[in-house]
Amino acid sequence: MSRKGWTASRGLAIAVSALLVMSGEARAGTYATNSCVSSKLIAAAKTCQQVFGAWGTWEKDQTSATRDAAITTAGQALATAWTQAESGANSKGADCTETTVTGAAMQADITSAASSIVDSINTGGVADNACRQKLIAAAATACQKLLKAEGKLVTGLKKDPGGAKRDALQSKTLAAFTSTWTKDNCTVSTTSQDVASQLSALDSTAVAHTIVSPTVSDAWTMITPPAQVKYNGKTLAPMCTDGSQYVYFAKKGSGNDVNKLLVYYYGGGACWDYETCSFGAETATTGPDDSPASPKSPHTGFADPNNPANPFATWSQVAVPYCTGDVHWGNATATY
């Protein structure tokens, strides 16, 4: 009998390409997916500043072609940064692609928000172009600092687990933005509070599109990992004891709980030699999507999303089936 075990936590290195924070190698320091997402947010911060900068220049010369070319160049730089961040995570065994929207989608978010904010500044009022340039420049600085603070938080969760430092920095940023707006004393129809709200909304969108796996389904989905997975310098084959394909399940949460994660490791027996393994101690199997092993099958307790007393009903979840007899801990091949 050939016994092939695969550590469930290593399965999560693939599973949580769909969910932030858990991906990457199990080691001290920042997870690879967190580093990737942080790089993407910081790149988005730079792009936001550049897009607003292009609009500021347009206020001066009213040359749309120059503005559009600058925005396109900013988008290309963002796409390059996106790819580099994903490649860096992939080299460490983490998939950062599904964790976020594409670079093009992020650019669209930023471009749309910036255009809307500039429109609100330019609509009505009697401010001259130079004054509006100052307001747009202030918005550029605020957007850059808001998103950069988010990026730093993702890699600094240990030092700022509740996000208090991030919140303080963002509050300071918006206060400085309001102060600049008031100091310039430009007469426009919109208010600093209106624009600050738009900037905060852009920040929230960028975060939601990089840390809550927007492409992941909110229904239980069976995921089949690659045939080979690189982990800690080794190449592993995710499979069950009987040699069948290993699978796991994931679904995205909803509402305010979308970025809360519940990881459930299935129970089962253990085996470590011929006598114990020959009795099928690894009683639970992954099975196909419609098998009893699937979270889609009837469950109770925290696995019951329809129970109003279930505090985890709206959390993002990863279900890790058990079919290796190694207590979710092994990586060995033995012939009996």
mmCIF file of N, CA, C and O in Angstrom, residues 233-312:
data_model
loop_
_atom_site.group_PDB
_atom_site.id
_atom_site.type_symbol
_atom_site.label_atom_id
_atom_site.label_comp_id
_atom_site.label_asym_id
_atom_site.label_seq_id
_atom_site.Cartn_x
_atom_site.Cartn_y
_atom_site.Cartn_z
ATOM 1 N N GLY A 233 10.444 25.123 -1.209
ATOM 2 C CA GLY A 233 11.504 24.500 -1.971
ATOM 3 C C GLY A 233 11.208 23.092 -2.436
ATOM 4 O O GLY A 233 12.053 22.451 -3.071
ATOM 5 N N LYS A 234 10.018 22.580 -2.132
ATOM 6 C CA LYS A 234 9.651 21.235 -2.540
ATOM 7 C C LYS A 234 8.489 21.288 -3.536
ATOM 8 O O LYS A 234 7.754 22.255 -3.583
ATOM 9 N N THR A 235 8.359 20.222 -4.309
ATOM 10 C CA THR A 235 7.238 20.096 -5.221
ATOM 11 C C THR A 235 6.328 18.997 -4.703
ATOM 12 O O THR A 235 6.726 17.837 -4.601
ATOM 13 N N LEU A 236 5.099 19.363 -4.344
ATOM 14 C CA LEU A 236 4.155 18.428 -3.750
ATOM 15 C C LEU A 236 3.018 18.121 -4.714
ATOM 16 O O LEU A 236 2.680 18.932 -5.572
ATOM 17 N N ALA A 237 2.421 16.949 -4.544
ATOM 18 C CA ALA A 237 1.291 16.540 -5.371
ATOM 19 C C ALA A 237 0.053 16.405 -4.490
ATOM 20 O O ALA A 237 -0.059 15.459 -3.714
ATOM 21 N N PRO A 238 -0.892 17.345 -4.567
ATOM 22 C CA PRO A 238 -2.100 17.280 -3.733
ATOM 23 C C PRO A 238 -2.981 16.091 -4.132
ATOM 24 O O PRO A 238 -3.613 16.100 -5.188
ATOM 25 N N MET A 239 -3.014 15.068 -3.296
ATOM 26 C CA MET A 239 -3.826 13.895 -3.598
ATOM 27 C C MET A 239 -4.249 13.205 -2.313
ATOM 28 O O MET A 239 -3.725 13.491 -1.232
ATOM 29 N N CYS A 240 -5.229 12.320 -2.436
ATOM 30 C CA CYS A 240 -5.684 11.542 -1.293
ATOM 31 C C CYS A 240 -4.825 10.288 -1.143
ATOM 32 O O CYS A 240 -4.026 9.955 -2.017
ATOM 33 N N THR A 241 -5.012 9.601 -0.034
ATOM 34 C CA THR A 241 -4.225 8.410 0.242
ATOM 35 C C THR A 241 -4.359 7.367 -0.859
ATOM 36 O O THR A 241 -3.404 6.662 -1.190
ATOM 37 N N ASP A 242 -5.536 7.262 -1.441
ATOM 38 C CA ASP A 242 -5.737 6.263 -2.489
ATOM 39 C C ASP A 242 -5.281 6.743 -3.862
ATOM 40 O O ASP A 242 -5.482 6.063 -4.867
ATOM 41 N N GLY A 243 -4.664 7.924 -3.904
ATOM 42 C CA GLY A 243 -4.145 8.428 -5.161
ATOM 43 C C GLY A 243 -5.127 9.264 -5.947
ATOM 44 O O GLY A 243 -4.785 9.781 -7.017
ATOM 45 N N SER A 244 -6.343 9.437 -5.456
ATOM 46 C CA SER A 244 -7.328 10.241 -6.167
ATOM 47 C C SER A 244 -7.045 11.734 -5.991
ATOM 48 O O SER A 244 -6.311 12.142 -5.091
ATOM 49 N N GLN A 245 -7.642 12.533 -6.847
ATOM 50 C CA GLN A 245 -7.416 13.975 -6.845
ATOM 51 C C GLN A 245 -7.959 14.630 -5.577
ATOM 52 O O GLN A 245 -9.070 14.340 -5.133
ATOM 53 N N TYR A 246 -7.161 15.499 -4.995
ATOM 54 C CA TYR A 246 -7.607 16.249 -3.824
ATOM 55 C C TYR A 246 -8.351 17.495 -4.285
ATOM 56 O O TYR A 246 -7.984 18.130 -5.280
ATOM 57 N N VAL A 247 -9.385 17.872 -3.565
ATOM 58 C CA VAL A 247 -10.120 19.104 -3.846
ATOM 59 C C VAL A 247 -10.447 19.799 -2.523
ATOM 60 O O VAL A 247 -10.349 19.183 -1.456
ATOM 61 N N TYR A 248 -10.803 21.042 -2.609
ATOM 62 C CA TYR A 248 -11.276 21.758 -1.428
ATOM 63 C C TYR A 248 -12.387 22.700 -1.869
ATOM 64 O O TYR A 248 -12.695 22.809 -3.065
ATOM 65 N N PHE A 249 -13.001 23.387 -0.926
ATOM 66 C CA PHE A 249 -14.155 24.221 -1.239
ATOM 67 C C PHE A 249 -13.982 25.615 -0.633
ATOM 68 O O PHE A 249 -13.393 25.766 0.444
ATOM 69 N N ALA A 250 -14.510 26.607 -1.319
ATOM 70 C CA ALA A 250 -14.417 27.979 -0.817
ATOM 71 C C ALA A 250 -15.629 28.779 -1.262
ATOM 72 O O ALA A 250 -16.258 28.475 -2.281
ATOM 73 N N LYS A 251 -15.970 29.768 -0.478
ATOM 74 C CA LYS A 251 -17.010 30.704 -0.874
ATOM 75 C C LYS A 251 -16.747 32.045 -0.208
ATOM 76 O O LYS A 251 -16.182 32.126 0.884
ATOM 77 N N LYS A 252 -17.148 33.104 -0.889
ATOM 78 C CA LYS A 252 -16.952 34.451 -0.367
ATOM 79 C C LYS A 252 -18.114 34.826 0.531
ATOM 80 O O LYS A 252 -19.256 34.427 0.280
ATOM 81 N N GLY A 253 -17.827 35.582 1.561
ATOM 82 C CA GLY A 253 -18.866 36.031 2.482
ATOM 83 C C GLY A 253 -19.647 37.196 1.900
ATOM 84 O O GLY A 253 -19.547 37.515 0.714
ATOM 85 N N SER A 254 -20.385 37.860 2.742
ATOM 86 C CA SER A 254 -21.212 38.959 2.266
ATOM 87 C C SER A 254 -21.283 40.081 3.296
ATOM 88 O O SER A 254 -20.949 39.890 4.471
ATOM 89 N N GLY A 255 -21.715 41.237 2.838
ATOM 90 C CA GLY A 255 -21.901 42.373 3.740
ATOM 91 C C GLY A 255 -20.628 42.784 4.452
ATOM 92 O O GLY A 255 -19.527 42.700 3.905
ATOM 93 N N ASN A 256 -20.773 43.179 5.698
ATOM 94 C CA ASN A 256 -19.625 43.637 6.484
ATOM 95 C C ASN A 256 -18.697 42.505 6.893
ATOM 96 O O ASN A 256 -17.602 42.751 7.404
ATOM 97 N N ASP A 257 -19.124 41.257 6.681
ATOM 98 C CA ASP A 257 -18.312 40.106 7.082
ATOM 99 C C ASP A 257 -17.504 39.526 5.930
ATOM 100 O O ASP A 257 -16.870 38.488 6.081
ATOM 101 N N VAL A 258 -17.520 40.183 4.791
ATOM 102 C CA VAL A 258 -16.880 39.607 3.609
ATOM 103 C C VAL A 258 -15.390 39.364 3.816
ATOM 104 O O VAL A 258 -14.807 38.454 3.221
ATOM 105 N N ASN A 259 -14.736 40.154 4.672
ATOM 106 C CA ASN A 259 -13.301 39.963 4.873
ATOM 107 C C ASN A 259 -12.977 39.231 6.180
ATOM 108 O O ASN A 259 -11.868 39.297 6.693
ATOM 109 N N LYS A 260 -13.979 38.516 6.716
ATOM 110 C CA LYS A 260 -13.742 37.641 7.857
ATOM 111 C C LYS A 260 -13.692 36.214 7.327
ATOM 112 O O LYS A 260 -14.518 35.808 6.520
ATOM 113 N N LEU A 261 -12.708 35.458 7.784
ATOM 114 C CA LEU A 261 -12.472 34.136 7.202
ATOM 115 C C LEU A 261 -12.597 33.016 8.223
ATOM 116 O O LEU A 261 -11.997 33.070 9.295
ATOM 117 N N LEU A 262 -13.371 32.003 7.876
ATOM 118 C CA LEU A 262 -13.494 30.787 8.674
ATOM 119 C C LEU A 262 -12.887 29.642 7.875
ATOM 120 O O LEU A 262 -13.285 29.394 6.740
ATOM 121 N N VAL A 263 -11.913 28.968 8.457
ATOM 122 C CA VAL A 263 -11.302 27.803 7.814
ATOM 123 C C VAL A 263 -11.682 26.563 8.603
ATOM 124 O O VAL A 263 -11.408 26.481 9.808
ATOM 125 N N TYR A 264 -12.348 25.614 7.950
ATOM 126 C CA TYR A 264 -12.817 24.406 8.616
ATOM 127 C C TYR A 264 -12.049 23.190 8.118
ATOM 128 O O TYR A 264 -12.083 22.855 6.937
ATOM 129 N N TYR A 265 -11.335 22.533 9.028
ATOM 130 C CA TYR A 265 -10.614 21.308 8.711
ATOM 131 C C TYR A 265 -11.503 20.108 9.054
ATOM 132 O O TYR A 265 -11.888 19.928 10.205
ATOM 133 N N TYR A 266 -11.820 19.304 8.058
ATOM 134 C CA TYR A 266 -12.660 18.129 8.288
ATOM 135 C C TYR A 266 -11.975 17.169 9.268
ATOM 136 O O TYR A 266 -10.758 17.063 9.311
ATOM 137 N N GLY A 267 -12.798 16.455 10.038
ATOM 138 C CA GLY A 267 -12.274 15.452 10.946
ATOM 139 C C GLY A 267 -12.065 14.119 10.238
ATOM 140 O O GLY A 267 -12.429 13.941 9.088
ATOM 141 N N GLY A 268 -11.487 13.160 10.962
ATOM 142 C CA GLY A 268 -11.236 11.838 10.392
ATOM 143 C C GLY A 268 -10.199 11.093 11.203
ATOM 144 O O GLY A 268 -9.551 11.663 12.079
ATOM 145 N N GLY A 269 -10.014 9.824 10.911
ATOM 146 C CA GLY A 269 -9.038 9.024 11.644
ATOM 147 C C GLY A 269 -7.622 9.267 11.160
ATOM 148 O O GLY A 269 -7.381 10.025 10.233
ATOM 149 N N ALA A 270 -6.679 8.608 11.829
ATOM 150 C CA ALA A 270 -5.271 8.752 11.480
ATOM 151 C C ALA A 270 -4.625 7.371 11.334
ATOM 152 O O ALA A 270 -5.070 6.401 11.946
ATOM 153 N N CYS A 271 -3.602 7.285 10.511
ATOM 154 C CA CYS A 271 -2.859 6.032 10.375
ATOM 155 C C CYS A 271 -1.388 6.333 10.168
ATOM 156 O O CYS A 271 -1.024 7.397 9.674
ATOM 157 N N TRP A 272 -0.527 5.375 10.567
ATOM 158 C CA TRP A 272 0.912 5.622 10.500
ATOM 159 C C TRP A 272 1.718 4.373 10.167
ATOM 160 O O TRP A 272 2.930 4.417 10.044
ATOM 161 N N ASP A 273 1.054 3.224 9.998
ATOM 162 C CA ASP A 273 1.755 2.014 9.587
ATOM 163 C C ASP A 273 0.760 1.102 8.862
ATOM 164 O O ASP A 273 -0.397 1.480 8.644
ATOM 165 N N TYR A 274 1.214 -0.103 8.479
ATOM 166 C CA TYR A 274 0.357 -0.997 7.706
ATOM 167 C C TYR A 274 -0.935 -1.330 8.447
ATOM 168 O O TYR A 274 -2.027 -1.304 7.883
ATOM 169 N N GLU A 275 -0.810 -1.674 9.723
ATOM 170 C CA GLU A 275 -1.980 -2.105 10.480
ATOM 171 C C GLU A 275 -3.036 -1.005 10.548
ATOM 172 O O GLU A 275 -4.222 -1.230 10.311
ATOM 173 N N THR A 276 -2.605 0.207 10.864
ATOM 174 C CA THR A 276 -3.588 1.288 11.009
ATOM 175 C C THR A 276 -4.119 1.779 9.671
ATOM 176 O O THR A 276 -5.307 2.083 9.524
ATOM 177 N N CYS A 277 -3.238 1.823 8.680
ATOM 178 C CA CYS A 277 -3.678 2.333 7.375
ATOM 179 C C CYS A 277 -4.535 1.321 6.615
ATOM 180 O O CYS A 277 -5.371 1.702 5.795
ATOM 181 N N SER A 278 -4.354 0.052 6.878
ATOM 182 C CA SER A 278 -5.122 -0.955 6.149
ATOM 183 C C SER A 278 -6.592 -0.966 6.539
ATOM 184 O O SER A 278 -7.435 -1.495 5.822
ATOM 185 N N PHE A 279 -6.915 -0.373 7.676
ATOM 186 C CA PHE A 279 -8.308 -0.327 8.117
ATOM 187 C C PHE A 279 -9.034 0.921 7.611
ATOM 188 O O PHE A 279 -10.179 1.179 7.979
ATOM 189 N N GLY A 280 -8.374 1.699 6.771
ATOM 190 C CA GLY A 280 -9.035 2.881 6.213
ATOM 191 C C GLY A 280 -9.301 3.937 7.252
ATOM 192 O O GLY A 280 -10.413 4.471 7.339
ATOM 193 N N ALA A 281 -8.285 4.239 8.050
ATOM 194 C CA ALA A 281 -8.467 5.223 9.115
ATOM 195 C C ALA A 281 -8.854 6.596 8.564
ATOM 196 O O ALA A 281 -9.526 7.378 9.219
ATOM 197 N N GLU A 282 -8.396 6.870 7.338
ATOM 198 C CA GLU A 282 -8.719 8.159 6.739
ATOM 199 C C GLU A 282 -10.132 8.065 6.160
ATOM 200 O O GLU A 282 -10.347 8.024 4.949
ATOM 201 N N THR A 283 -11.106 8.004 7.022
ATOM 202 C CA THR A 283 -12.482 7.693 6.628
ATOM 203 C C THR A 283 -13.130 8.756 5.760
ATOM 204 O O THR A 283 -13.982 8.458 4.940
ATOM 205 N N ALA A 284 -12.780 10.003 5.946
ATOM 206 C CA ALA A 284 -13.399 11.056 5.154
ATOM 207 C C ALA A 284 -12.684 11.193 3.819
ATOM 208 O O ALA A 284 -11.472 11.001 3.735
ATOM 209 N N THR A 285 -13.402 11.488 2.786
ATOM 210 C CA THR A 285 -12.803 11.689 1.472
ATOM 211 C C THR A 285 -13.239 13.028 0.914
ATOM 212 O O THR A 285 -14.201 13.631 1.376
ATOM 213 N N THR A 286 -12.506 13.494 -0.085
ATOM 214 C CA THR A 286 -12.884 14.766 -0.699
ATOM 215 C C THR A 286 -14.116 14.558 -1.564
ATOM 216 O O THR A 286 -15.097 15.259 -1.440
ATOM 217 N N GLY A 287 -14.075 13.587 -2.447
ATOM 218 C CA GLY A 287 -15.231 13.261 -3.274
ATOM 219 C C GLY A 287 -15.568 14.331 -4.279
ATOM 220 O O GLY A 287 -14.992 15.414 -4.296
ATOM 221 N N PRO A 288 -16.497 14.055 -5.172
ATOM 222 C CA PRO A 288 -16.935 15.047 -6.145
ATOM 223 C C PRO A 288 -17.743 16.153 -5.487
ATOM 224 O O PRO A 288 -18.064 16.092 -4.299
ATOM 225 N N ASP A 289 -18.095 17.115 -6.281
ATOM 226 C CA ASP A 289 -18.766 18.309 -5.778
ATOM 227 C C ASP A 289 -20.095 18.011 -5.084
ATOM 228 O O ASP A 289 -20.522 18.747 -4.210
ATOM 229 N N ASP A 290 -20.756 16.937 -5.471
ATOM 230 C CA ASP A 290 -22.064 16.635 -4.889
ATOM 231 C C ASP A 290 -22.019 15.519 -3.851
ATOM 232 O O ASP A 290 -23.033 14.951 -3.488
ATOM 233 N N SER A 291 -20.821 15.206 -3.353
ATOM 234 C CA SER A 291 -20.695 14.134 -2.374
ATOM 235 C C SER A 291 -20.959 14.648 -0.970
ATOM 236 O O SER A 291 -21.009 15.851 -0.739
ATOM 237 N N PRO A 292 -21.109 13.762 0.003
ATOM 238 C CA PRO A 292 -21.302 14.205 1.396
ATOM 239 C C PRO A 292 -20.146 15.042 1.915
ATOM 240 O O PRO A 292 -20.278 15.758 2.906
ATOM 241 N N ALA A 293 -18.977 14.913 1.261
ATOM 242 C CA ALA A 293 -17.819 15.688 1.703
ATOM 243 C C ALA A 293 -17.942 17.156 1.325
ATOM 244 O O ALA A 293 -17.248 18.007 1.853
ATOM 245 N N SER A 294 -18.836 17.462 0.406
ATOM 246 C CA SER A 294 -18.993 18.840 -0.038
ATOM 247 C C SER A 294 -19.764 19.645 0.989
ATOM 248 O O SER A 294 -20.747 19.180 1.560
ATOM 249 N N PRO A 295 -19.334 20.878 1.238
ATOM 250 C CA PRO A 295 -20.074 21.749 2.173
ATOM 251 C C PRO A 295 -21.493 22.032 1.688
ATOM 252 O O PRO A 295 -22.316 22.540 2.438
ATOM 253 N N LYS A 296 -21.762 21.728 0.421
ATOM 254 C CA LYS A 296 -23.105 21.947 -0.102
ATOM 255 C C LYS A 296 -24.100 20.964 0.506
ATOM 256 O O LYS A 296 -25.302 21.190 0.485
ATOM 257 N N SER A 297 -23.575 19.847 1.008
ATOM 258 C CA SER A 297 -24.447 18.854 1.624
ATOM 259 C C SER A 297 -24.993 19.406 2.937
ATOM 260 O O SER A 297 -24.407 20.321 3.531
ATOM 261 N N PRO A 298 -26.112 18.852 3.443
ATOM 262 C CA PRO A 298 -26.711 19.375 4.683
ATOM 263 C C PRO A 298 -25.740 19.351 5.854
ATOM 264 O O PRO A 298 -25.048 18.355 6.079
ATOM 265 N N HIS A 299 -25.646 20.453 6.560
ATOM 266 C CA HIS A 299 -24.790 20.551 7.742
ATOM 267 C C HIS A 299 -25.513 21.374 8.807
ATOM 268 O O HIS A 299 -26.473 22.087 8.520
ATOM 269 N N THR A 300 -25.004 21.279 9.998
ATOM 270 C CA THR A 300 -25.593 22.038 11.099
ATOM 271 C C THR A 300 -24.532 22.925 11.738
ATOM 272 O O THR A 300 -23.390 22.947 11.304
ATOM 273 N N GLY A 301 -24.926 23.633 12.777
ATOM 274 C CA GLY A 301 -23.980 24.480 13.490
ATOM 275 C C GLY A 301 -23.474 25.617 12.625
ATOM 276 O O GLY A 301 -24.222 26.227 11.873
ATOM 277 N N PHE A 302 -22.152 25.891 12.715
ATOM 278 C CA PHE A 302 -21.617 27.022 11.981
ATOM 279 C C PHE A 302 -21.648 26.797 10.471
ATOM 280 O O PHE A 302 -21.472 27.730 9.691
ATOM 281 N N ALA A 303 -21.874 25.546 10.036
ATOM 282 C CA ALA A 303 -21.939 25.249 8.610
ATOM 283 C C ALA A 303 -23.340 25.457 8.045
ATOM 284 O O ALA A 303 -23.565 25.236 6.858
ATOM 285 N N ASP A 304 -24.264 25.872 8.880
ATOM 286 C CA ASP A 304 -25.641 26.099 8.436
ATOM 287 C C ASP A 304 -25.867 27.600 8.232
ATOM 288 O O ASP A 304 -26.067 28.348 9.189
ATOM 289 N N PRO A 305 -25.859 28.074 6.982
ATOM 290 C CA PRO A 305 -26.006 29.510 6.727
ATOM 291 C C PRO A 305 -27.411 30.035 6.992
ATOM 292 O O PRO A 305 -27.619 31.251 7.053
ATOM 293 N N ASN A 306 -28.355 29.141 7.153
ATOM 294 C CA ASN A 306 -29.737 29.563 7.363
ATOM 295 C C ASN A 306 -30.136 29.651 8.835
ATOM 296 O O ASN A 306 -31.267 30.004 9.154
ATOM 297 N N ASN A 307 -29.206 29.320 9.710
ATOM 298 C CA ASN A 307 -29.483 29.380 11.144
ATOM 299 C C ASN A 307 -29.242 30.806 11.638
ATOM 300 O O ASN A 307 -28.110 31.297 11.595
ATOM 301 N N PRO A 308 -30.256 31.505 12.099
ATOM 302 C CA PRO A 308 -30.083 32.904 12.530
ATOM 303 C C PRO A 308 -29.140 33.050 13.720
ATOM 304 O O PRO A 308 -28.637 34.144 13.982
ATOM 305 N N ALA A 309 -28.902 31.952 14.441
ATOM 306 C CA ALA A 309 -27.999 32.009 15.589
ATOM 307 C C ALA A 309 -26.543 31.761 15.185
ATOM 308 O O ALA A 309 -25.647 31.803 16.030
ATOM 309 N N ASN A 310 -26.296 31.498 13.906
ATOM 310 C CA ASN A 310 -24.952 31.196 13.427
ATOM 311 C C ASN A 310 -24.178 32.496 13.181
ATOM 312 O O ASN A 310 -24.473 33.236 12.244
ATOM 313 N N PRO A 311 -23.167 32.791 13.990
ATOM 314 C CA PRO A 311 -22.424 34.043 13.824
ATOM 315 C C PRO A 311 -21.498 34.034 12.616
ATOM 316 O O PRO A 311 -20.958 35.069 12.237
ATOM 317 N N PHE A 312 -21.298 32.849 12.005
ATOM 318 C CA PHE A 312 -20.386 32.742 10.876
ATOM 319 C C PHE A 312 -21.115 32.649 9.536
ATOM 320 O O PHE A 312 -20.490 32.425 8.500
#
